[in-house]
Amino acid sequence: VKKNFPSVYPNSILPAMVSGGMWGIAEASWMVSNGTLGMVISYPIVAVCPMLINTLWAVLLYREIQGRRNIILLVAAMTLNIISVMCSAISSVDFSD
C-alpha cells in the first residue's frame, strides 16, 4: 500500500512536458483562428486535422490498420472528411463581389 505516494517515472517527465507545451500552443492557436476565421470555419479544421494526423501515424508508423480493403475504406473516409471541411469553409465565403 503506497498511502498516497504516487510513482513518478523520470523518463516520462520530459515527454509529458513537451506534450503539454504542444497542447497549450494548439489551444492558443485555436483561439486565434476562431477570432480570425470565425467558428464556422475554424472548428471543422481543428476537429478534422488532428484526426488525419493521428490516422497517418496509425497507418504509417504503428501499422494498426492493415489490409487493402481497410486502407481503401480509410482513404475514402479521410477524403470525405477533407471535402466536408472544404465545403464548410467555402460556404461562409462571400463570392458576391
Coordinates of C-alpha atoms in Angstrom, one line a residue:
V1 CA 0.0 0.0 0.0
K2 CA 1.5 3.3 -1.1
K3 CA -0.6 5.6 1.1
N4 CA -0.8 8.5 -1.3
F5 CA 2.8 8.4 -2.6
P6 CA 2.4 8.1 -6.4
S7 CA 5.2 6.6 -8.6
V8 CA 6.9 9.1 -10.9
Y9 CA 8.9 7.7 -13.7
P10 CA 11.7 10.2 -14.6
N11 CA 11.8 9.0 -18.2
S12 CA 8.2 10.2 -18.7
I13 CA 8.6 13.8 -17.4
L14 CA 10.2 15.4 -20.4
P15 CA 7.8 13.9 -23.0
A16 CA 4.9 14.9 -20.8
M17 CA 6.2 18.5 -20.5
V18 CA 6.7 18.7 -24.3
S19 CA 3.2 17.2 -24.9
G20 CA 1.7 19.7 -22.6
G21 CA 3.5 22.6 -24.3
M22 CA 2.3 21.4 -27.7
W23 CA -1.2 21.2 -26.4
G24 CA -1.0 24.7 -25.0
I25 CA 0.2 26.1 -28.3
A26 CA -2.6 24.3 -30.1
E27 CA -5.2 25.7 -27.8
A28 CA -3.8 29.2 -28.2
S29 CA -3.7 28.8 -32.0
W30 CA -7.3 27.6 -32.0
M31 CA -8.4 30.8 -30.1
V32 CA -6.5 32.9 -32.6
S33 CA -8.1 31.1 -35.6
N34 CA -11.6 31.5 -34.0
G35 CA -11.1 35.2 -33.9
T36 CA -9.6 35.4 -37.4
L37 CA -11.6 32.9 -39.4
G38 CA -14.8 32.5 -37.3
M39 CA -16.1 29.4 -35.6
V40 CA -17.8 28.1 -38.7
I41 CA -14.5 27.7 -40.5
S42 CA -12.1 27.1 -37.7
Y43 CA -13.9 24.3 -35.7
P44 CA -14.1 21.8 -38.6
I45 CA -10.4 22.3 -39.3
V46 CA -9.5 21.9 -35.7
A47 CA -11.7 18.8 -35.4
V48 CA -10.5 17.0 -38.5
C49 CA -6.8 17.9 -38.9
P50 CA -5.6 16.1 -35.7
M51 CA -7.7 13.1 -36.7
L52 CA -6.0 13.0 -40.1
I53 CA -2.5 13.2 -38.5
N54 CA -3.4 10.5 -35.9
T55 CA -4.6 8.3 -38.7
L56 CA -1.4 8.7 -40.7
W57 CA 0.6 7.8 -37.6
A58 CA -1.6 4.7 -37.1
V59 CA -1.2 3.6 -40.7
L60 CA 2.4 4.5 -41.4
L61 CA 4.2 4.2 -38.1
Y62 CA 2.3 1.7 -36.0
R63 CA 0.7 -0.4 -38.8
E64 CA -2.6 -0.6 -36.8
I65 CA -4.7 -0.6 -40.0
Q66 CA -3.8 -3.4 -42.4
G67 CA -5.3 -4.9 -45.5
R68 CA -6.1 -3.4 -48.8
R69 CA -9.9 -3.1 -48.2
N70 CA -9.3 -1.4 -44.8
I71 CA -6.9 1.1 -46.3
I72 CA -9.3 1.9 -49.2
L73 CA -12.1 2.5 -46.7
L74 CA -9.8 4.7 -44.6
V75 CA -8.7 6.7 -47.6
A76 CA -12.4 7.1 -48.6
A77 CA -13.4 8.3 -45.1
M78 CA -10.4 10.7 -45.0
T79 CA -11.3 12.1 -48.4
L80 CA -14.9 12.7 -47.3
N81 CA -13.7 14.5 -44.2
I82 CA -11.4 16.7 -46.1
I83 CA -14.2 17.5 -48.7
S84 CA -16.6 18.3 -45.8
V85 CA -14.2 20.7 -44.2
M86 CA -13.5 22.4 -47.6
C87 CA -17.3 22.7 -48.2
S88 CA -17.8 24.1 -44.8
A89 CA -15.1 26.7 -45.3
I90 CA -16.2 27.7 -48.8
S91 CA -19.8 28.0 -47.7
S92 CA -19.1 31.0 -45.5
V93 CA -17.1 32.9 -48.2
D94 CA -19.0 35.7 -49.8
F95 CA -18.5 35.5 -53.6
S96 CA -20.8 38.3 -54.5
D97 CA -18.0 40.9 -55.1

